[in-house]
Tab-separated table of C-alpha atoms in Angstrom:
chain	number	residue	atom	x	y	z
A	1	UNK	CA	270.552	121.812	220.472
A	2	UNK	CA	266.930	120.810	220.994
A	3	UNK	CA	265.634	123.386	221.308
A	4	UNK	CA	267.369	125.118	218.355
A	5	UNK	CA	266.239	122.359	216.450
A	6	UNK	CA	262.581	122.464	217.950
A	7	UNK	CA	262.847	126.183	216.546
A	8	UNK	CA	264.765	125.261	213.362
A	9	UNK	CA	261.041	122.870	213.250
A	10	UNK	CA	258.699	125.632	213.501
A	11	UNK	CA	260.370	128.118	211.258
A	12	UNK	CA	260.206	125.167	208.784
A	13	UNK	CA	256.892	124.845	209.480
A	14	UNK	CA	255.321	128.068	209.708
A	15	UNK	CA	257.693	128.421	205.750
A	16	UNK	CA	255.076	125.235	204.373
A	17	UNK	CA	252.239	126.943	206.151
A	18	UNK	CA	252.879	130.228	203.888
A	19	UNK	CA	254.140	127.835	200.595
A	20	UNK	CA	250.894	126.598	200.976
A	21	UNK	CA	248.933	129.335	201.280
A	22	UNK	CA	250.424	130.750	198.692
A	23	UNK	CA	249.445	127.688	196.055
A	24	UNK	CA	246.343	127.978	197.851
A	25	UNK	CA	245.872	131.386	196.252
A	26	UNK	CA	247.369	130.489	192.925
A	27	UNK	CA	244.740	127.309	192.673
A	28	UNK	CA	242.112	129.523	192.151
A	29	UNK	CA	240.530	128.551	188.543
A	30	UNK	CA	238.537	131.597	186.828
A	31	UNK	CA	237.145	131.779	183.603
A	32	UNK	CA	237.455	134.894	181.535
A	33	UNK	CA	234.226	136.684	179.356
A	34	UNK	CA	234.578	139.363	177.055
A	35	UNK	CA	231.719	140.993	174.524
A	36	UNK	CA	232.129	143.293	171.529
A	37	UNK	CA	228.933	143.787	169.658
A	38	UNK	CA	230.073	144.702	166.298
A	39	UNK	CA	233.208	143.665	164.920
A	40	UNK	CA	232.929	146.669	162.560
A	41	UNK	CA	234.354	150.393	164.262
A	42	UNK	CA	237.346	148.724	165.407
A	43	UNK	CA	236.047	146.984	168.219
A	44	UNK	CA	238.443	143.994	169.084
A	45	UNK	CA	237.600	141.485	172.555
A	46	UNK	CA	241.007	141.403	172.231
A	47	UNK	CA	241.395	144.442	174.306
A	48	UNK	CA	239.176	143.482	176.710
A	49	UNK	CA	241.318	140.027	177.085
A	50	UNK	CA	244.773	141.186	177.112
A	51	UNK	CA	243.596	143.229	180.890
A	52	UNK	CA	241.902	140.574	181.676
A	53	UNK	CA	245.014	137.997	181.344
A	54	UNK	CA	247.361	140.437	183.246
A	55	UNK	CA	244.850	140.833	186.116
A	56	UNK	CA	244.741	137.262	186.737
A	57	UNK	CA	248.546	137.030	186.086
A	58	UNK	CA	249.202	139.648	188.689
A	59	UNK	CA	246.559	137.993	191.276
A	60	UNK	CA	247.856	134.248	190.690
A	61	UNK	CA	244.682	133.100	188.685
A	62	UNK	CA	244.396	129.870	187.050
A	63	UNK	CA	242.899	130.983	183.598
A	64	UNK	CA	240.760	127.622	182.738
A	65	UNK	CA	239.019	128.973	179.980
A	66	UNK	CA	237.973	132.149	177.891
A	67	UNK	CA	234.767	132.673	176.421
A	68	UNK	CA	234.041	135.607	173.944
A	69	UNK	CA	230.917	136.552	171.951
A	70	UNK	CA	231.748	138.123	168.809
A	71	UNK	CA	229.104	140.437	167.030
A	72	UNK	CA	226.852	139.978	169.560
A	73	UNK	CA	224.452	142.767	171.264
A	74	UNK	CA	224.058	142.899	174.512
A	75	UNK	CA	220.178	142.883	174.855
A	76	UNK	CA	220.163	139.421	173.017
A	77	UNK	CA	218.638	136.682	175.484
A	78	UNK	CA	221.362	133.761	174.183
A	79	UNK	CA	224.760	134.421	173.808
A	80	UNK	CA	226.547	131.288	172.972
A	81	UNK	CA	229.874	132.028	174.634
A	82	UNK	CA	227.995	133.612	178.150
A	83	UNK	CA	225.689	130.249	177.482
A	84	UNK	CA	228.429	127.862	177.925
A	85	UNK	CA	230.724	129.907	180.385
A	86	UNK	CA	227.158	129.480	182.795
A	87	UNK	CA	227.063	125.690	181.580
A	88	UNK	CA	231.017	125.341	183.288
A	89	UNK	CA	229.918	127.272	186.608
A	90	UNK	CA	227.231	125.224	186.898
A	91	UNK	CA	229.738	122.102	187.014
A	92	UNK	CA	231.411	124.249	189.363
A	93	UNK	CA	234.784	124.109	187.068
A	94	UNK	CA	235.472	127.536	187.738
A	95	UNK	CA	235.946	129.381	190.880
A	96	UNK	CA	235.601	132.823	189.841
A	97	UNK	CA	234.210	134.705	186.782
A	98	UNK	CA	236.156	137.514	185.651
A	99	UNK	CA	234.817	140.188	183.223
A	100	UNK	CA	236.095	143.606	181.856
A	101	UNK	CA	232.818	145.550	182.912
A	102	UNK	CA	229.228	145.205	183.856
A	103	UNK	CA	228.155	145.838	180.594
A	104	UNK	CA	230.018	143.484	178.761
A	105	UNK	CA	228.353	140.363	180.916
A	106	UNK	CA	224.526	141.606	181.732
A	107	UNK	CA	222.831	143.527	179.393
A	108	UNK	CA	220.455	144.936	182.475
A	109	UNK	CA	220.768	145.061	186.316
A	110	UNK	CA	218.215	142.451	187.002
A	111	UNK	CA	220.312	140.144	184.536
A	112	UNK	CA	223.765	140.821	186.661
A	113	UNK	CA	221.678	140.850	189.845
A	114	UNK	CA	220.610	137.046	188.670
A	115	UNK	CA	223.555	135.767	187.483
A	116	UNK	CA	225.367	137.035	190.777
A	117	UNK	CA	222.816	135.303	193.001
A	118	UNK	CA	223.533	132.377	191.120
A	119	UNK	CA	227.220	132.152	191.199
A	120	UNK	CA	226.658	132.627	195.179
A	121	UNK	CA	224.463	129.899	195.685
A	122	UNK	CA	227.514	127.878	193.288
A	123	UNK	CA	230.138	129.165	195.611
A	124	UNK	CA	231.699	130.953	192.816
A	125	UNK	CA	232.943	134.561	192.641
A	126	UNK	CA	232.425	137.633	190.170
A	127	UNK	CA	235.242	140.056	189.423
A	128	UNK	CA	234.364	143.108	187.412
A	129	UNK	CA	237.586	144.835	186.412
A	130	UNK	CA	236.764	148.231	185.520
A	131	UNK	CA	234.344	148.585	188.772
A	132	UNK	CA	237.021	146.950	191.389
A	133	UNK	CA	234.170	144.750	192.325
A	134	UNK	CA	235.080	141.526	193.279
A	135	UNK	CA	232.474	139.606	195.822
A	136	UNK	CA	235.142	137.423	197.625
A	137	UNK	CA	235.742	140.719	199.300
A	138	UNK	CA	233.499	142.465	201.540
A	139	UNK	CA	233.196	145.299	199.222
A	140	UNK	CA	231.974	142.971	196.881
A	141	UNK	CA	229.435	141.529	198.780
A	142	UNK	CA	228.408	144.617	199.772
A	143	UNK	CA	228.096	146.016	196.134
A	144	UNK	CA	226.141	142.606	195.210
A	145	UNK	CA	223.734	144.338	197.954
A	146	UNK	CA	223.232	147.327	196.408
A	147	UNK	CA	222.632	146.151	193.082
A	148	UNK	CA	220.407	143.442	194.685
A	149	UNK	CA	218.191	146.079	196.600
A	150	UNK	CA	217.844	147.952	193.250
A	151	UNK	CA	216.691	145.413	191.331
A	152	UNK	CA	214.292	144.884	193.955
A	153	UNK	CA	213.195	147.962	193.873
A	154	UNK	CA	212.631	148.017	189.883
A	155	UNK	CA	210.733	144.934	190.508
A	156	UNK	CA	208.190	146.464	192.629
A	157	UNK	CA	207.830	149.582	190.796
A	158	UNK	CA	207.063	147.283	187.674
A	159	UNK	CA	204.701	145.441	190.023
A	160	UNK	CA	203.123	148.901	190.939
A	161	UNK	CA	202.499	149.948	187.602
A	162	UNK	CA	201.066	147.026	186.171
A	163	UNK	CA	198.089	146.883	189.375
A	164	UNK	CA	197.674	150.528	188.671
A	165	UNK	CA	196.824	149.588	185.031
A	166	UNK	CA	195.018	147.003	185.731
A	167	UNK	CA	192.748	148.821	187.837
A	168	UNK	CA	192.818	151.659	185.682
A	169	UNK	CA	191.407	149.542	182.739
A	170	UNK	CA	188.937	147.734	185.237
A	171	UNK	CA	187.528	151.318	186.156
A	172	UNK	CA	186.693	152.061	182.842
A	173	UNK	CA	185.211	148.535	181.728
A	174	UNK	CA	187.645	147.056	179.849
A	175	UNK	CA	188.093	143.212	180.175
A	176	UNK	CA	190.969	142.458	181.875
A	177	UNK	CA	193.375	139.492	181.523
A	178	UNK	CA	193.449	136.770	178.866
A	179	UNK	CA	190.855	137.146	176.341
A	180	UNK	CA	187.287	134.947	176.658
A	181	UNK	CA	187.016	132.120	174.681
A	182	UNK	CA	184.385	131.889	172.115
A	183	UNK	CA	182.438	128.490	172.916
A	184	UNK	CA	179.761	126.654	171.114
A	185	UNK	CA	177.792	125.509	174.297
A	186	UNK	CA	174.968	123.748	172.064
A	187	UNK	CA	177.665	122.064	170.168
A	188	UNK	CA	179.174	120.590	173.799
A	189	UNK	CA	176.123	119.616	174.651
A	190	UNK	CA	174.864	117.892	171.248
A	191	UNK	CA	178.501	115.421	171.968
A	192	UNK	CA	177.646	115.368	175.465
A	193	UNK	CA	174.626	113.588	174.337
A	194	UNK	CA	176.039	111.496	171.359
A	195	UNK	CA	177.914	109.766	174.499
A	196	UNK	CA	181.784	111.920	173.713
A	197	UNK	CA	184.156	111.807	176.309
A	198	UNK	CA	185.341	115.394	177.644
A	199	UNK	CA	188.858	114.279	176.283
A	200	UNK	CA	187.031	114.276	172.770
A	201	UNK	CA	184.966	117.057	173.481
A	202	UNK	CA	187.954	119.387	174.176
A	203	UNK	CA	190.043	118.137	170.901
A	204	UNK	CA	186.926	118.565	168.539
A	205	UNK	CA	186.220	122.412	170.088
A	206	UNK	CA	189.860	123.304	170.910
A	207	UNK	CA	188.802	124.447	174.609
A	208	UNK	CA	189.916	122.866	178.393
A	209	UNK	CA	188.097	120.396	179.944
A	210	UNK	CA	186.902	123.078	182.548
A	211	UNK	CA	185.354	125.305	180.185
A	212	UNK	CA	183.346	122.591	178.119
A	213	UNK	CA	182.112	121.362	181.532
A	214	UNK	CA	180.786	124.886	182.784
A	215	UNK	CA	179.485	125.528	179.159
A	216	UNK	CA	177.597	122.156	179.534
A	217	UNK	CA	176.291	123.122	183.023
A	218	UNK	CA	175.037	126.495	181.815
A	219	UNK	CA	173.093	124.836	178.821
A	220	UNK	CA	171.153	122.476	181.646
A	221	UNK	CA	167.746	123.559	182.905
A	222	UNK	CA	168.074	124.837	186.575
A	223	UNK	CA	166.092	122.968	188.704
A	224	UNK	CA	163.906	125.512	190.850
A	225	UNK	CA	165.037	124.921	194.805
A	226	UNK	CA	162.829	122.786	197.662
A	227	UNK	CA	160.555	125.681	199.091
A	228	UNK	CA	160.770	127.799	196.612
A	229	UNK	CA	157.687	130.107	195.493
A	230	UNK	CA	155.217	128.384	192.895
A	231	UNK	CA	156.293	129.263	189.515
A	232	UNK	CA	152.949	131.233	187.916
C-alpha cells in the first residue's frame, strides 16, 4: 500500500509539474503592433490583428496590449503607437513583441537590427509572423545573427564610402568638414584690451572660447627665440 501510494505521490506530482508548466507557458505577456500607412486603398490593421490574436490564442499568449499606427509611413522616425509599445518594453511589461511582418515594425534593417538588440538586452522576445521568426528559438537567434551581420556590413560600407569621399575631396582641395568660421581677430583683441572676459568675448562675436583665444594669440607679436639670428 506504500508503495502504491508513494507512486500514487509521484504521478501526482510529476501531473503539477506539467499543470505548471503549462501556466508557465500561458503567462507569457506579449504585446501586439500592427502598421497600415494609408487608410485609403482598403488597407485595414485590422487584418493584420485578427492573425495576430489567433497566433497568440493558439500559442497560449497573454495579449497585454495592442498598439496600431494608423496612416502612418513607415520611413517616419516617430510613430506614436511603436513609441509607446517601446516605452512598455522598456518597463519590461511585456515579454514578447509580436508583429505581422518586418516591414510593418522597422522601416529599414538597421532599425529592426536595433530594436532587436534592444529587446535582448530587456530579456524580451520578437515574433515576426509572416517570417516564422521568433528569437526565443534558436532559429530566431540565429536569424537575429544574420540580420545583425548585415547591418554590420551596411555600416561599414557607409563608413567606406564616406573616407573615400573625404579623401577624394581632400585630393582635389576642397575644405573638408565643418565650415571655418569668419572671425574678427582685431575686434577680440580691441575687448581683450577694454578688460572683457572670454565669456563676454564669445557672446558679443558668437564664436567658442577656443577660437577667440587662438584668434587673440595670432594677433600678438611673436617674440623672436633666445639664439636666434639678428634681425637686419
Amino acid at each position: 500500500m506504500a508503495t502504491g501510494g508513494r507512486h500514487a505521490g509521484c504521478w501526482a506530482g510529476a501531473g503539477m509539474i506539467t499543470d505548471l508548466g503549462r501556466e508557465k507557458m500561458k503567462s507569457k505577456r506579449v504585446g501586439l503592433y500592427a502598421r497600415v500607412s494609408t487608410l485609403n486603398h482598403g488597407q485595414d490593421p485590422e487584418v493584420q490583428l485578427h492573425e495576430l490574436r489567433a497566433d497568440c490564442e493558439r500559442r497560449g499568449f497573454e495579449i497585454i496590449g495592442e498598439y496600431v499606427d494608423k496612416g502612418v509611413s513607415g520611413s517616419r522616425e516617430q510613430r506614436p503607437a511603436l513609441d509607446k509599445l517601446m516605452a512598455v518594453c522598456r518597463k519590461r511589461l511585456v515579454d514578447a513583441v509580436v508583429v505581422y511582418r518586418y516591414d510593418r515594425f522597422a522601416r529599414s534593417l538597421r532599425q529592426l537590427v536595433n530594436a532587436l538588440e534592444e529587446f535582448s538586452s530587456l530579456g524580451i522576445d520578437f515574433v515576426s509572423l509572416h517570417e516564422g521568426v521568433d528569437t526565443s528559438s534558436p532559429n530566431g537567434r540565429l536569424f537575429f545573427g544574420i540580420f545583425a551581420s548585415i547591418a554590420q556590413f551596411e555600416r561599414e560600407l557607409i563608413r567606406d564610402r564616406v573616407r573615400s569621399g573625404l579623401a577624394a575631396a581632400k585630393a582635389k582641395g576642397k575644405h573638408v568638414g565643418r565650415p571655418r568660421v569668419a572671425v574678427d581677430t582685431s575686434r577680440i583683441a580691441s575687448l581683450r584690451r577694454q578688460g572683457r572676459s572670454w565669456a563676454e568675448i564669445t557672446r558679443e562675436t558668437g564664436v567658442s572660447k577656443g577660437t577667440a583665444q587662438r584668434a587673440q594669440a595670432s594677433s600678438l607679436p611673436k617674440t623672436p627665440r633666445a639664439g636666434g639670428p639678428p634681425s637686419a
